[in-house]
């Protein structure tokens, strides 16, 4: 079984927007960015494929997820000098309320950019509402305020809505891209989100005749 096949089987039925099709898109984006930026493509592809298998949005325990990834890679004969950077990437690329760690390699920057590209634009909008629905968050609640500073716990469990999430994370991602390739790819997606929000609030505040 290939790594891609293993990940696809692990994420079968995942309903929060972190399913196999998300992984596949991140994988494709990572290949495009990684080749343009001349990264180590073996590390990039493994990390892109495995990055959500230790994410607390998908698994109950991150440490267990990391151990399972390590076990899988060892079983596939991947050398330690590849496993180590792959695991480091998986542990460092998440946004986590803006409290993510500083990235130490080009490969980490490539995978983070690829993941963040899938969080913006039309697909990012669809995923934002899918995730919110999976955890019981409303589309929009005007009583909530945009949270500028958050701990990881606040980010995961604080009160918010799908629309607030745009201002708390999604609209920030364009300016957080690491590579020139991703910066260019992010521009159109960012503009689309701004247009969507403009239309959303136009419909939300429609005047009565």
Short mmCIF file of C-alpha atoms in Angstrom, two decimals:
data_model
loop_
_atom_site.label_atom_id
_atom_site.label_comp_id
_atom_site.label_asym_id
_atom_site.label_seq_id
_atom_site.Cartn_x
_atom_site.Cartn_y
_atom_site.Cartn_z
CA UNK A 1 0.00 0.00 0.00
CA UNK A 2 1.37 3.43 -0.95
CA UNK A 3 1.41 6.34 1.47
CA UNK A 4 -1.36 8.00 -0.55
CA UNK A 5 -3.53 4.90 -0.35
CA UNK A 6 -2.94 4.61 3.40
CA UNK A 7 -3.90 8.23 4.01
CA UNK A 8 -6.98 7.91 1.83
CA UNK A 9 -8.15 4.89 3.83
CA UNK A 10 -7.45 6.65 7.14
CA UNK A 11 -9.53 9.67 6.18
CA UNK A 12 -12.47 7.79 4.67
CA UNK A 13 -15.68 9.42 5.92
CA UNK A 14 -13.92 12.47 7.38
CA UNK A 15 -16.49 15.26 7.42
CA UNK A 16 -14.76 18.40 8.65
CA UNK A 17 -13.11 19.46 5.38
CA UNK A 18 -9.87 17.63 6.17
CA UNK A 19 -10.71 14.63 4.01
CA UNK A 20 -8.63 12.85 1.37
CA UNK A 21 -9.60 15.36 -1.29
CA UNK A 22 -8.10 18.15 0.83
CA UNK A 23 -4.91 16.09 1.17
CA UNK A 24 -4.82 15.46 -2.57
CA UNK A 25 -5.14 19.18 -3.35
CA UNK A 26 -2.41 20.06 -0.83
CA UNK A 27 -0.24 17.34 -2.36
CA UNK A 28 -0.71 18.79 -5.86
CA UNK A 29 -0.07 22.34 -4.66
CA UNK A 30 3.04 21.20 -2.79
CA UNK A 31 4.41 19.53 -5.92
CA UNK A 32 3.86 22.69 -7.97
CA UNK A 33 5.38 24.99 -5.35
CA UNK A 34 8.18 22.61 -4.39
CA UNK A 35 9.37 22.16 -7.95
CA UNK A 36 9.32 25.91 -8.59
CA UNK A 37 11.23 26.59 -5.36
CA UNK A 38 13.66 23.66 -5.86
CA UNK A 39 12.78 21.88 -2.61
CA UNK A 40 13.46 18.23 -1.72
CA UNK A 41 10.40 16.69 -3.34
CA UNK A 42 10.51 13.38 -1.47
CA UNK A 43 10.24 15.16 1.89
CA UNK A 44 7.69 17.63 0.53
CA UNK A 45 5.39 14.94 -0.84
CA UNK A 46 5.52 12.73 2.25
CA UNK A 47 4.82 15.66 4.56
CA UNK A 48 1.99 16.94 2.36
CA UNK A 49 0.35 13.52 2.30
CA UNK A 50 0.71 12.90 6.03
CA UNK A 51 0.26 16.38 7.49
CA UNK A 52 -3.27 15.97 8.86
CA UNK A 53 -2.83 12.53 10.44
CA UNK A 54 -1.52 14.18 13.62
CA UNK A 55 -3.78 17.25 13.59
CA UNK A 56 -6.08 17.72 16.57
CA UNK A 57 -8.93 18.63 14.21
CA UNK A 58 -8.78 15.08 12.86
CA UNK A 59 -7.28 12.84 15.56
CA UNK A 60 -7.95 12.64 19.29
CA UNK A 61 -4.30 12.65 20.30
CA UNK A 62 -1.51 14.35 18.36
CA UNK A 63 1.29 12.33 19.96
CA UNK A 64 -0.39 9.06 19.04
CA UNK A 65 -0.83 10.36 15.51
CA UNK A 66 2.84 11.24 15.25
CA UNK A 67 3.86 7.83 16.58
CA UNK A 68 1.67 6.11 14.00
CA UNK A 69 3.17 8.21 11.21
CA UNK A 70 6.67 7.39 12.41
CA UNK A 71 5.80 3.68 12.58
CA UNK A 72 4.38 3.76 9.05
CA UNK A 73 7.43 5.51 7.59
CA UNK A 74 9.84 3.13 9.33
CA UNK A 75 7.83 0.19 8.07
CA UNK A 76 8.10 1.53 4.53
CA UNK A 77 11.88 1.75 4.85
CA UNK A 78 12.08 5.52 4.82
CA UNK A 79 15.49 6.55 6.21
CA UNK A 80 15.75 8.49 9.49
CA UNK A 81 17.20 11.54 7.73
CA UNK A 82 13.89 11.84 5.87
CA UNK A 83 11.54 10.82 8.70
CA UNK A 84 12.89 13.49 11.04
CA UNK A 85 12.19 16.51 8.78
CA UNK A 86 8.81 15.07 7.74
CA UNK A 87 7.71 14.80 11.38
CA UNK A 88 9.04 18.28 12.09
CA UNK A 89 7.03 19.72 9.21
CA UNK A 90 3.87 18.00 10.40
CA UNK A 91 4.32 19.50 13.87
CA UNK A 92 5.09 23.06 12.77
CA UNK A 93 2.94 24.08 9.79
CA UNK A 94 -0.46 24.47 11.48
CA UNK A 95 -1.92 27.97 11.98
CA UNK A 96 -3.23 27.30 15.53
CA UNK A 97 -4.69 30.73 16.03
CA UNK A 98 -1.59 32.44 14.70
CA UNK A 99 0.58 30.80 17.35
CA UNK A 100 2.37 28.41 15.01
CA UNK A 101 6.10 27.78 15.24
CA UNK A 102 8.85 29.32 13.10
CA UNK A 103 9.62 27.07 10.14
CA UNK A 104 13.13 25.74 9.82
CA UNK A 105 13.32 24.51 6.23
CA UNK A 106 12.29 25.30 2.68
CA UNK A 107 10.31 22.05 2.59
CA UNK A 108 8.25 23.14 5.62
CA UNK A 109 7.53 26.48 3.97
CA UNK A 110 6.40 24.73 0.79
CA UNK A 111 4.01 22.37 2.58
CA UNK A 112 2.63 25.13 4.80
CA UNK A 113 1.96 27.29 1.73
CA UNK A 114 0.27 24.39 -0.05
CA UNK A 115 -1.95 23.73 2.98
CA UNK A 116 -2.82 27.39 3.39
CA UNK A 117 -3.73 27.77 -0.27
CA UNK A 118 -6.42 25.16 0.25
CA UNK A 119 -7.82 27.26 3.10
CA UNK A 120 -8.52 30.30 0.90
CA UNK A 121 -10.43 31.02 -2.29
CA UNK A 122 -13.58 29.19 -3.33
CA UNK A 123 -12.43 25.89 -1.86
CA UNK A 124 -11.36 27.62 1.35
CA UNK A 125 -14.83 29.16 1.68
CA UNK A 126 -16.47 25.78 1.19
CA UNK A 127 -14.14 24.16 3.73
CA UNK A 128 -14.72 26.91 6.29
CA UNK A 129 -18.47 26.32 6.29
CA UNK A 130 -18.02 22.55 6.24
CA UNK A 131 -15.78 22.66 9.31
CA UNK A 132 -18.05 25.07 11.15
CA UNK A 133 -21.04 22.83 10.51
CA UNK A 134 -19.14 19.80 11.78
CA UNK A 135 -18.46 21.48 15.14
CA UNK A 136 -21.78 23.29 15.50
CA UNK A 137 -20.66 26.85 14.76
CA UNK A 138 -23.15 29.27 13.16
CA UNK A 139 -22.73 30.82 9.73
CA UNK A 140 -22.69 34.26 11.34
CA UNK A 141 -23.58 35.66 14.74
CA UNK A 142 -23.29 39.46 15.02
CA UNK A 143 -22.94 39.21 18.79
CA UNK A 144 -19.48 37.68 18.42
CA UNK A 145 -16.37 39.83 18.04
CA UNK A 146 -13.37 39.09 15.85
CA UNK A 147 -10.66 37.62 18.06
CA UNK A 148 -7.32 39.24 17.30
CA UNK A 149 -5.21 37.41 19.86
CA UNK A 150 -5.84 33.76 20.64
CA UNK A 151 -4.19 30.90 22.41
CA UNK A 152 -4.38 27.51 20.73
CA UNK A 153 -7.19 26.63 23.17
CA UNK A 154 -9.09 29.81 22.28
CA UNK A 155 -8.67 29.10 18.58
CA UNK A 156 -10.02 25.58 18.85
CA UNK A 157 -12.78 26.02 21.43
CA UNK A 158 -13.71 29.70 21.69
CA UNK A 159 -17.00 31.04 20.34
CA UNK A 160 -16.86 32.14 16.73
CA UNK A 161 -18.73 31.81 13.43
CA UNK A 162 -17.78 30.94 9.88
CA UNK A 163 -17.76 34.60 8.86
CA UNK A 164 -15.66 35.62 11.85
CA UNK A 165 -13.19 32.90 10.86
CA UNK A 166 -12.42 34.82 7.67
CA UNK A 167 -11.15 37.76 9.71
CA UNK A 168 -9.46 35.62 12.35
CA UNK A 169 -7.54 33.48 9.88
CA UNK A 170 -8.42 33.21 6.20
CA UNK A 171 -7.88 36.83 5.17
CA UNK A 172 -4.50 36.83 6.93
CA UNK A 173 -3.08 33.88 5.00
CA UNK A 174 -2.19 35.72 1.78
CA UNK A 175 0.35 37.83 3.66
CA UNK A 176 1.68 34.80 5.55
CA UNK A 177 2.75 32.84 2.47
CA UNK A 178 6.43 31.91 2.53
CA UNK A 179 7.36 31.36 -1.12
CA UNK A 180 7.10 33.60 -4.17
CA UNK A 181 5.21 30.87 -6.00
CA UNK A 182 2.52 30.67 -3.33
CA UNK A 183 2.29 34.45 -2.97
CA UNK A 184 1.34 34.65 -6.65
CA UNK A 185 -1.13 31.74 -6.35
CA UNK A 186 -2.79 33.28 -3.29
CA UNK A 187 -3.67 36.66 -4.80
CA UNK A 188 -6.68 35.62 -6.88
CA UNK A 189 -8.04 33.40 -4.11
CA UNK A 190 -7.79 36.23 -1.60
CA UNK A 191 -9.66 38.60 -3.89
CA UNK A 192 -12.42 36.05 -4.33
CA UNK A 193 -12.90 35.81 -0.55
CA UNK A 194 -13.16 39.59 -0.29
CA UNK A 195 -15.80 39.60 -3.03
CA UNK A 196 -17.69 36.83 -1.26
CA UNK A 197 -17.74 38.73 2.05
CA UNK A 198 -18.89 41.89 0.29
CA UNK A 199 -21.80 39.98 -1.24
CA UNK A 200 -22.56 38.19 2.05
CA UNK A 201 -22.96 41.42 3.99
CA UNK A 202 -24.89 43.02 1.12
CA UNK A 203 -27.43 40.20 1.37
CA UNK A 204 -27.32 40.13 5.19
CA UNK A 205 -28.15 43.82 5.54
CA UNK A 206 -30.76 44.04 2.78
CA UNK A 207 -33.12 46.97 3.36
CA UNK A 208 -36.84 46.40 3.70
CA UNK A 209 -38.94 48.20 1.10
#
